[in-house]
């Protein structure tokens, strides 16, 4: 009994998920990891170092060991691939996984803002599951799909958590100015598609809200860079025919990656346990 899983991505989330699944090894077996950084260097010593917790709080060499797998082996052996890498990884590997009949759990939901990719992943025969990630309330929003008029997402993060190499120059300057001034300031206002384009690994929660509501265009996104933000905050306001809802979510960042809320790994573990049949299930 139980399910066999592979981690696609072995950074902050992947390592935290691996550690937490250690308490459930009767229900979920972690067969290995598929990570760009590990696959780029086939030296066994380097792979071992990279798969024993190099960035996690446990430090190098002290985490649980796990083999590095290639995509073909991962697809052949796993019941479920747990994606916690990047939207690019979903684009690159997602179609091969679900079309081979292996299930996929996605954290980088921004990739699914592309309707064509979503259709390919949904065509199966492997099932594509969406992680609730860094937020909650998605059950209510999903149940309300078709009755929602508008969703607002206001995300507040540390400036350093918003900076990444692909950031357009004007946004980079605005975020850097905020960090230097020490005062919180809005740095982005726009659609889910624009937010995902500018912050691909930072605002997957916006895509999650749109996917749950059944229409990404219902979601308006504001991002505030706040040098004093010890916690990442997502304020979600939903207005619709069935009612109005507000969720305020304050997450501690993952110690290994300040851009990622620590809740994300716990959400993924909760989802995996549910897929492995471990209750209780709220549906
Ligand atoms: N749905 C949600 O609420 C959230 C989703 N995320 C998503 O999870 C992703 C991972 O987050 P962290 O673990 O904090 O990032 P991280 O940067 O600590 O680790 C990502 C790992 O994935 C690997 N990777 C990246 N692209 C890859 C590819 N194409 N193929 C194979 N390996 C690849 C990297 O080498 C790295 O080891 C983020 O990029 C983001 O897209 C993150 C936070 C919340
Ligand atoms: O972890 C968070 O708070 C949100 C995040 O990075 C994302 O949505 O990609």
mmCIF file of C-alpha atoms and ligand atoms in Angstrom:
data_model
loop_
_atom_site.group_PDB
_atom_site.id
_atom_site.type_symbol
_atom_site.label_atom_id
_atom_site.label_comp_id
_atom_site.label_asym_id
_atom_site.label_seq_id
_atom_site.Cartn_x
_atom_site.Cartn_y
_atom_site.Cartn_z
ATOM 1 C CA UNK A 1 0.000 0.000 0.000
ATOM 2 C CA UNK A 2 1.021 3.640 -0.167
ATOM 3 C CA UNK A 3 2.323 5.670 -3.091
ATOM 4 C CA UNK A 4 5.736 6.212 -4.674
ATOM 5 C CA UNK A 5 6.710 9.826 -5.355
ATOM 6 C CA UNK A 6 9.542 11.776 -7.003
ATOM 7 C CA UNK A 7 10.378 15.383 -6.150
ATOM 8 C CA UNK A 8 10.784 17.605 -9.218
ATOM 9 C CA UNK A 9 12.814 20.433 -7.626
ATOM 10 C CA UNK A 10 14.970 19.974 -4.538
ATOM 11 C CA UNK A 11 15.344 23.486 -3.192
ATOM 12 C CA UNK A 12 13.594 25.007 -0.165
ATOM 13 C CA UNK A 13 10.216 23.335 -0.733
ATOM 14 C CA UNK A 14 11.548 20.021 -2.056
ATOM 15 C CA UNK A 15 13.851 19.498 0.896
ATOM 16 C CA UNK A 16 11.196 20.507 3.432
ATOM 17 C CA UNK A 17 8.644 18.156 1.805
ATOM 18 C CA UNK A 18 11.211 15.349 1.857
ATOM 19 C CA UNK A 19 11.942 15.893 5.573
ATOM 20 C CA UNK A 20 8.247 15.999 6.483
ATOM 21 C CA UNK A 21 7.347 12.908 4.420
ATOM 22 C CA UNK A 22 9.927 11.015 6.481
ATOM 23 C CA UNK A 23 7.259 10.742 9.202
ATOM 24 C CA UNK A 24 4.894 9.008 6.747
ATOM 25 C CA UNK A 25 7.138 6.472 5.057
ATOM 26 C CA UNK A 26 4.498 3.756 5.391
ATOM 27 C CA UNK A 27 2.148 5.768 3.192
ATOM 28 C CA UNK A 28 4.511 7.732 0.914
ATOM 29 C CA UNK A 29 7.893 6.545 -0.383
ATOM 30 C CA UNK A 30 10.232 9.208 -1.822
ATOM 31 C CA UNK A 31 12.035 7.375 -4.647
ATOM 32 C CA UNK A 32 14.310 10.240 -5.652
ATOM 33 C CA UNK A 33 14.651 13.766 -6.950
ATOM 34 C CA UNK A 34 14.794 15.360 -10.366
ATOM 35 C CA UNK A 35 16.520 18.725 -10.105
ATOM 36 C CA UNK A 36 18.177 20.836 -12.771
ATOM 37 C CA UNK A 37 21.129 21.594 -10.486
ATOM 38 C CA UNK A 38 21.782 17.909 -9.726
ATOM 39 C CA UNK A 39 21.290 16.699 -13.294
ATOM 40 C CA UNK A 40 23.732 19.323 -14.573
ATOM 41 C CA UNK A 41 26.572 17.672 -12.662
ATOM 42 C CA UNK A 42 26.778 13.885 -12.949
ATOM 43 C CA UNK A 43 29.660 13.660 -10.439
ATOM 44 C CA UNK A 44 28.341 11.263 -7.744
ATOM 45 C CA UNK A 45 30.051 13.214 -4.938
ATOM 46 C CA UNK A 46 28.427 16.439 -6.089
ATOM 47 C CA UNK A 47 25.053 14.734 -6.413
ATOM 48 C CA UNK A 48 25.304 13.378 -2.890
ATOM 49 C CA UNK A 49 26.137 16.827 -1.529
ATOM 50 C CA UNK A 50 23.249 18.362 -3.423
ATOM 51 C CA UNK A 51 20.780 15.783 -2.277
ATOM 52 C CA UNK A 52 21.535 15.853 1.412
ATOM 53 C CA UNK A 53 20.180 19.272 2.258
ATOM 54 C CA UNK A 54 22.677 21.906 1.000
ATOM 55 C CA UNK A 55 20.363 24.872 1.530
ATOM 56 C CA UNK A 56 17.994 23.501 4.151
ATOM 57 C CA UNK A 57 18.205 24.351 7.823
ATOM 58 C CA UNK A 58 19.718 20.936 8.506
ATOM 59 C CA UNK A 59 22.819 21.878 6.491
ATOM 60 C CA UNK A 60 24.995 19.867 4.135
ATOM 61 C CA UNK A 61 25.239 16.160 4.733
ATOM 62 C CA UNK A 62 22.723 16.001 7.552
ATOM 63 C CA UNK A 63 19.440 15.630 5.633
ATOM 64 C CA UNK A 64 17.885 12.372 4.459
ATOM 65 C CA UNK A 65 19.675 10.941 1.412
ATOM 66 C CA UNK A 66 17.820 10.438 -1.812
ATOM 67 C CA UNK A 67 18.851 9.287 -5.310
ATOM 68 C CA UNK A 68 18.916 11.641 -8.293
ATOM 69 C CA UNK A 69 16.745 10.327 -11.125
ATOM 70 C CA UNK A 70 16.318 11.307 -14.754
ATOM 71 C CA UNK A 71 12.901 12.126 -16.145
ATOM 72 C CA UNK A 72 12.318 8.760 -17.858
ATOM 73 C CA UNK A 73 13.091 6.832 -14.660
ATOM 74 C CA UNK A 74 10.983 9.194 -12.552
ATOM 75 C CA UNK A 75 7.987 8.763 -14.857
ATOM 76 C CA UNK A 76 8.380 4.992 -15.015
ATOM 77 C CA UNK A 77 8.689 4.424 -11.264
ATOM 78 C CA UNK A 78 6.569 7.116 -9.606
ATOM 79 C CA UNK A 79 2.823 7.180 -9.004
ATOM 80 C CA UNK A 80 3.125 10.929 -8.431
ATOM 81 C CA UNK A 81 5.679 13.610 -9.359
ATOM 82 C CA UNK A 82 5.667 16.512 -6.888
ATOM 83 C CA UNK A 83 6.652 19.683 -8.757
ATOM 84 C CA UNK A 84 8.327 22.286 -6.537
ATOM 85 C CA UNK A 85 10.847 23.698 -9.022
ATOM 86 C CA UNK A 86 9.605 26.534 -11.262
ATOM 87 C CA UNK A 87 6.994 27.328 -13.926
ATOM 88 C CA UNK A 88 9.695 26.500 -16.500
ATOM 89 C CA UNK A 89 9.946 22.986 -15.035
ATOM 90 C CA UNK A 90 6.183 22.496 -15.403
ATOM 91 C CA UNK A 91 6.425 23.561 -19.046
ATOM 92 C CA UNK A 92 9.479 21.398 -19.713
ATOM 93 C CA UNK A 93 8.447 18.187 -17.929
ATOM 94 C CA UNK A 94 4.705 18.359 -17.139
ATOM 95 C CA UNK A 95 3.378 17.102 -20.509
ATOM 96 C CA UNK A 96 5.701 14.060 -20.549
ATOM 97 C CA UNK A 97 4.642 13.166 -16.995
ATOM 98 C CA UNK A 98 0.856 13.295 -17.365
ATOM 99 C CA UNK A 99 0.811 11.909 -20.925
ATOM 100 C CA UNK A 100 2.697 8.839 -19.629
ATOM 101 C CA UNK A 101 -0.062 8.257 -17.064
ATOM 102 C CA UNK A 102 1.880 9.503 -14.018
ATOM 103 C CA UNK A 103 0.124 11.966 -11.710
ATOM 104 C CA UNK A 104 1.562 15.451 -11.144
ATOM 105 C CA UNK A 105 1.125 17.808 -8.172
ATOM 106 C CA UNK A 106 1.969 21.379 -9.207
ATOM 107 C CA UNK A 107 3.222 24.204 -6.978
ATOM 108 C CA UNK A 108 4.271 26.515 -9.833
ATOM 109 C CA UNK A 109 0.693 27.218 -10.881
ATOM 110 C CA UNK A 110 1.710 30.318 -12.833
ATOM 111 C CA UNK A 111 2.654 27.952 -15.662
ATOM 112 C CA UNK A 112 -1.018 27.021 -15.933
ATOM 113 C CA UNK A 113 -1.979 30.577 -16.821
ATOM 114 C CA UNK A 114 -1.139 29.283 -20.311
ATOM 115 C CA UNK A 115 -4.431 27.656 -21.368
ATOM 116 C CA UNK A 116 -2.748 25.428 -23.965
ATOM 117 C CA UNK A 117 -0.362 23.917 -21.412
ATOM 118 C CA UNK A 118 -3.256 23.496 -18.982
ATOM 119 C CA UNK A 119 -5.263 21.588 -21.614
ATOM 120 C CA UNK A 120 -2.313 19.286 -22.347
ATOM 121 C CA UNK A 121 -1.793 18.523 -18.643
ATOM 122 C CA UNK A 122 -5.517 18.029 -18.015
ATOM 123 C CA UNK A 123 -5.775 15.605 -20.978
ATOM 124 C CA UNK A 124 -3.917 13.002 -18.923
ATOM 125 C CA UNK A 125 -4.170 10.086 -18.590
ATOM 126 C CA UNK A 126 -2.091 11.061 -15.513
ATOM 127 C CA UNK A 127 -3.972 13.502 -13.300
ATOM 128 C CA UNK A 128 -2.781 17.053 -12.727
ATOM 129 C CA UNK A 129 -3.394 18.284 -9.156
ATOM 130 C CA UNK A 130 -3.028 21.922 -8.079
ATOM 131 C CA UNK A 131 -1.378 22.620 -4.709
ATOM 132 C CA UNK A 132 -3.035 25.136 -2.382
ATOM 133 C CA UNK A 133 0.520 26.358 -1.726
ATOM 134 C CA UNK A 134 0.985 29.494 0.334
ATOM 135 C CA UNK A 135 -2.702 30.388 0.776
ATOM 136 C CA UNK A 136 -6.050 29.011 1.934
ATOM 137 C CA UNK A 137 -9.690 29.544 1.021
ATOM 138 C CA UNK A 138 -9.352 27.915 -2.402
ATOM 139 C CA UNK A 139 -12.078 25.387 -1.523
ATOM 140 C CA UNK A 140 -14.539 28.228 -0.997
ATOM 141 C CA UNK A 141 -13.450 30.030 -4.177
ATOM 142 C CA UNK A 142 -13.705 26.799 -6.207
ATOM 143 C CA UNK A 143 -17.180 26.158 -4.794
ATOM 144 C CA UNK A 144 -18.142 29.716 -5.807
ATOM 145 C CA UNK A 145 -16.802 29.459 -9.390
ATOM 146 C CA UNK A 146 -19.337 30.978 -11.777
ATOM 147 C CA UNK A 147 -20.731 33.331 -9.129
ATOM 148 C CA UNK A 148 -17.608 35.459 -8.526
ATOM 149 C CA UNK A 149 -17.423 39.015 -9.881
ATOM 150 C CA UNK A 150 -13.941 40.050 -8.744
ATOM 151 C CA UNK A 151 -10.945 38.916 -6.708
ATOM 152 C CA UNK A 152 -8.251 41.239 -5.361
ATOM 153 C CA UNK A 153 -4.897 39.935 -4.177
ATOM 154 C CA UNK A 154 -2.564 42.254 -2.243
ATOM 155 C CA UNK A 155 0.761 40.572 -1.565
ATOM 156 C CA UNK A 156 3.373 42.104 0.741
ATOM 157 C CA UNK A 157 6.906 40.720 0.744
ATOM 158 C CA UNK A 158 10.445 41.740 1.603
ATOM 159 C CA UNK A 159 12.136 43.578 -1.306
ATOM 160 C CA UNK A 160 14.894 40.948 -1.345
ATOM 161 C CA UNK A 161 12.268 38.242 -1.814
ATOM 162 C CA UNK A 162 10.926 40.012 -4.920
ATOM 163 C CA UNK A 163 14.257 40.513 -6.673
ATOM 164 C CA UNK A 164 15.286 37.878 -9.244
ATOM 165 C CA UNK A 165 17.626 37.854 -12.246
ATOM 166 C CA UNK A 166 14.910 38.149 -14.926
ATOM 167 C CA UNK A 167 13.189 41.218 -13.421
ATOM 168 C CA UNK A 168 12.546 44.107 -15.872
ATOM 169 C CA UNK A 169 14.772 47.148 -15.158
ATOM 170 C CA UNK A 170 12.034 49.549 -14.017
ATOM 171 C CA UNK A 171 10.652 47.049 -11.530
ATOM 172 C CA UNK A 172 14.135 46.240 -10.261
ATOM 173 C CA UNK A 173 14.795 49.952 -9.660
ATOM 174 C CA UNK A 174 11.474 50.447 -7.866
ATOM 175 C CA UNK A 175 12.065 47.463 -5.567
ATOM 176 C CA UNK A 176 15.671 48.471 -4.867
ATOM 177 C CA UNK A 177 14.570 52.053 -4.051
ATOM 178 C CA UNK A 178 12.063 50.635 -1.576
ATOM 179 C CA UNK A 179 14.766 48.590 0.108
ATOM 180 C CA UNK A 180 17.064 51.634 0.349
ATOM 181 C CA UNK A 181 14.343 53.989 1.640
ATOM 182 C CA UNK A 182 13.215 51.545 4.319
ATOM 183 C CA UNK A 183 9.575 52.426 3.545
ATOM 184 C CA UNK A 184 6.946 50.070 2.091
ATOM 185 C CA UNK A 185 5.712 50.959 -1.407
ATOM 186 C CA UNK A 186 3.516 49.410 -4.116
ATOM 187 C CA UNK A 187 5.704 48.091 -6.936
ATOM 188 C CA UNK A 188 3.253 46.197 -9.173
ATOM 189 C CA UNK A 189 -0.392 46.429 -10.120
ATOM 190 C CA UNK A 190 -1.877 44.306 -12.904
ATOM 191 C CA UNK A 191 -3.355 41.061 -14.174
ATOM 192 C CA UNK A 192 -2.379 37.494 -13.264
ATOM 193 C CA UNK A 193 -0.653 37.107 -16.639
ATOM 194 C CA UNK A 194 1.453 40.240 -16.079
ATOM 195 C CA UNK A 195 2.254 39.276 -12.486
ATOM 196 C CA UNK A 196 3.392 35.798 -13.562
ATOM 197 C CA UNK A 197 5.465 37.279 -16.395
ATOM 198 C CA UNK A 198 7.326 39.645 -14.041
ATOM 199 C CA UNK A 199 7.487 37.441 -10.919
ATOM 200 C CA UNK A 200 7.332 33.828 -12.179
ATOM 201 C CA UNK A 201 8.430 32.176 -8.923
ATOM 202 C CA UNK A 202 6.834 34.687 -6.577
ATOM 203 C CA UNK A 203 3.135 35.080 -7.240
ATOM 204 C CA UNK A 204 1.822 31.620 -8.120
ATOM 205 C CA UNK A 205 -0.892 32.326 -5.550
ATOM 206 C CA UNK A 206 -2.464 34.749 -8.062
ATOM 207 C CA UNK A 207 -2.779 31.942 -10.605
ATOM 208 C CA UNK A 208 -4.181 29.650 -7.893
ATOM 209 C CA UNK A 209 -6.995 32.137 -7.199
ATOM 210 C CA UNK A 210 -7.840 32.498 -10.893
ATOM 211 C CA UNK A 211 -7.738 28.752 -11.529
ATOM 212 C CA UNK A 212 -10.034 28.134 -8.548
ATOM 213 C CA UNK A 213 -12.452 30.831 -9.727
ATOM 214 C CA UNK A 214 -12.420 29.407 -13.269
ATOM 215 C CA UNK A 215 -11.288 32.705 -14.809
ATOM 216 C CA UNK A 216 -7.836 34.232 -14.405
ATOM 217 C CA UNK A 217 -9.148 37.604 -15.623
ATOM 218 C CA UNK A 218 -11.235 37.997 -12.454
ATOM 219 C CA UNK A 219 -8.067 38.514 -10.388
ATOM 220 C CA UNK A 220 -6.371 41.904 -9.886
ATOM 221 C CA UNK A 221 -2.896 41.705 -8.331
ATOM 222 C CA UNK A 222 -1.042 44.305 -6.246
ATOM 223 C CA UNK A 223 2.447 43.687 -4.887
ATOM 224 C CA UNK A 224 3.950 45.788 -2.109
ATOM 225 C CA UNK A 225 7.653 45.687 -1.303
ATOM 226 C CA UNK A 226 8.019 46.144 2.445
ATOM 227 C CA UNK A 227 11.478 46.245 4.059
ATOM 228 C CA UNK A 228 9.821 45.624 7.460
ATOM 229 C CA UNK A 229 7.822 42.555 6.352
ATOM 230 C CA UNK A 230 8.994 39.867 8.755
ATOM 231 C CA UNK A 231 6.091 37.815 7.397
ATOM 232 C CA UNK A 232 4.762 37.456 3.854
ATOM 233 C CA UNK A 233 1.179 38.704 3.718
ATOM 234 C CA UNK A 234 -1.501 37.781 1.162
ATOM 235 C CA UNK A 235 -4.760 39.756 1.514
ATOM 236 C CA UNK A 236 -7.494 38.224 -0.617
ATOM 237 C CA UNK A 237 -10.877 39.862 -1.229
ATOM 238 C CA UNK A 238 -13.586 38.016 -3.156
ATOM 239 C CA UNK A 239 -16.877 39.612 -4.256
ATOM 240 C CA UNK A 240 -19.663 37.626 -5.874
ATOM 241 C CA UNK A 241 -23.340 36.761 -6.213
ATOM 242 C CA UNK A 242 -23.085 34.200 -3.420
ATOM 243 C CA UNK A 243 -21.285 36.414 -0.923
ATOM 244 C CA UNK A 244 -18.205 38.452 -0.125
ATOM 245 C CA UNK A 245 -15.131 36.927 1.467
ATOM 246 C CA UNK A 246 -11.842 38.179 2.882
ATOM 247 C CA UNK A 247 -8.805 36.106 3.777
ATOM 248 C CA UNK A 248 -5.712 37.559 5.461
ATOM 249 C CA UNK A 249 -2.786 35.153 5.375
ATOM 250 C CA UNK A 250 0.467 35.933 7.186
ATOM 251 C CA UNK A 251 3.149 33.348 6.587
ATOM 252 C CA UNK A 252 6.635 32.996 7.978
ATOM 253 C CA UNK A 253 9.033 32.687 5.042
ATOM 254 C CA UNK A 254 10.870 29.402 4.512
ATOM 255 C CA UNK A 255 14.275 29.816 6.225
ATOM 256 C CA UNK A 256 15.972 28.449 3.075
ATOM 257 C CA UNK A 257 14.214 30.844 0.662
ATOM 258 C CA UNK A 258 12.675 34.148 1.852
ATOM 259 C CA UNK A 259 10.607 34.334 -1.362
ATOM 260 C CA UNK A 260 8.674 31.192 -0.393
ATOM 261 C CA UNK A 261 6.213 30.904 2.473
ATOM 262 C CA UNK A 262 6.974 27.965 4.769
ATOM 263 C CA UNK A 263 3.290 26.955 4.528
ATOM 264 C CA UNK A 264 3.839 25.890 0.904
ATOM 265 C CA UNK A 265 5.786 22.738 1.762
ATOM 266 C CA UNK A 266 3.241 21.816 4.450
ATOM 267 C CA UNK A 267 0.420 22.275 1.941
ATOM 268 C CA UNK A 268 2.184 19.979 -0.492
ATOM 269 C CA UNK A 269 2.671 17.306 2.178
ATOM 270 C CA UNK A 270 -0.991 17.603 3.152
ATOM 271 C CA UNK A 271 -1.970 17.165 -0.512
ATOM 272 C CA UNK A 272 0.322 14.165 -0.994
ATOM 273 C CA UNK A 273 -1.067 12.480 2.126
ATOM 274 C CA UNK A 274 -4.558 13.038 0.851
ATOM 275 C CA UNK A 275 -3.627 11.449 -2.484
ATOM 276 C CA UNK A 276 -2.130 8.539 -0.528
ATOM 277 C CA UNK A 277 -5.518 8.032 1.119
ATOM 278 C CA UNK A 278 -4.637 9.390 4.580
ATOM 279 C CA UNK A 279 -7.547 11.332 6.102
ATOM 280 C CA UNK A 280 -9.291 13.221 7.387
ATOM 281 C CA UNK A 281 -10.343 14.745 4.055
ATOM 282 C CA UNK A 282 -12.293 17.987 3.795
ATOM 283 C CA UNK A 283 -14.143 17.959 0.474
HETATM 284 N N1 LIG B 1 1.774 27.839 -5.209
HETATM 285 C C1 LIG B 1 2.413 28.525 -4.272
HETATM 286 O O1 LIG B 1 1.785 29.092 -3.357
HETATM 287 C C2 LIG B 1 3.903 28.631 -4.303
HETATM 288 C C3 LIG B 1 4.626 28.117 -5.352
HETATM 289 N N2 LIG B 1 5.989 28.195 -5.367
HETATM 290 C C4 LIG B 1 6.700 27.628 -6.533
HETATM 291 O O2 LIG B 1 7.620 26.650 -6.056
HETATM 292 C C5 LIG B 1 8.865 26.830 -6.720
HETATM 293 C C6 LIG B 1 9.997 26.293 -5.850
HETATM 294 O O3 LIG B 1 10.136 27.082 -4.695
HETATM 295 P P1 LIG B 1 11.439 26.950 -3.767
HETATM 296 O O4 LIG B 1 11.657 25.531 -3.380
HETATM 297 O O5 LIG B 1 11.307 27.959 -2.705
HETATM 298 O O6 LIG B 1 12.588 27.399 -4.793
HETATM 299 P P2 LIG B 1 14.152 27.097 -4.715
HETATM 300 O O7 LIG B 1 14.781 28.098 -5.636
HETATM 301 O O8 LIG B 1 14.617 27.012 -3.308
HETATM 302 O O9 LIG B 1 14.293 25.629 -5.362
HETATM 303 C C7 LIG B 1 13.912 25.338 -6.673
HETATM 304 C C8 LIG B 1 14.697 24.104 -7.132
HETATM 305 O O10 LIG B 1 14.136 23.661 -8.370
HETATM 306 C C9 LIG B 1 15.187 23.439 -9.309
HETATM 307 N N3 LIG B 1 14.668 23.741 -10.646
HETATM 308 C C10 LIG B 1 14.243 24.937 -11.114
HETATM 309 N N4 LIG B 1 13.843 24.829 -12.392
HETATM 310 C C11 LIG B 1 14.011 23.529 -12.743
HETATM 311 C C12 LIG B 1 13.790 22.789 -13.940
HETATM 312 N N5 LIG B 1 13.345 23.390 -15.063
HETATM 313 N N6 LIG B 1 14.054 21.452 -13.941
HETATM 314 C C13 LIG B 1 14.557 20.851 -12.822
HETATM 315 N N7 LIG B 1 14.803 21.503 -11.661
HETATM 316 C C14 LIG B 1 14.538 22.832 -11.627
HETATM 317 C C15 LIG B 1 16.329 24.364 -8.891
HETATM 318 O O11 LIG B 1 17.585 23.835 -9.302
HETATM 319 C C16 LIG B 1 16.182 24.409 -7.372
HETATM 320 O O12 LIG B 1 16.955 23.399 -6.728
HETATM 321 C C17 LIG B 1 8.944 28.339 -6.999
HETATM 322 O O13 LIG B 1 9.782 28.599 -8.114
HETATM 323 C C18 LIG B 1 7.500 28.686 -7.296
HETATM 324 O O14 LIG B 1 7.240 28.568 -8.701
HETATM 325 C C19 LIG B 1 6.685 28.775 -4.340
HETATM 326 C C20 LIG B 1 6.008 29.309 -3.278
HETATM 327 C C21 LIG B 1 4.560 29.306 -3.178
HETATM 328 O O1 LIG B 2 5.225 31.711 -0.937
HETATM 329 C C1 LIG B 2 4.459 32.666 -1.115
HETATM 330 O O2 LIG B 2 4.016 33.366 -0.175
HETATM 331 C C2 LIG B 2 3.945 33.002 -2.474
HETATM 332 C C3 LIG B 2 4.813 32.630 -3.590
HETATM 333 O O3 LIG B 2 6.035 32.626 -3.525
HETATM 334 C C4 LIG B 2 4.152 32.275 -4.852
HETATM 335 O O4 LIG B 2 2.931 32.415 -4.936
HETATM 336 O O5 LIG B 2 4.851 31.847 -5.801
#
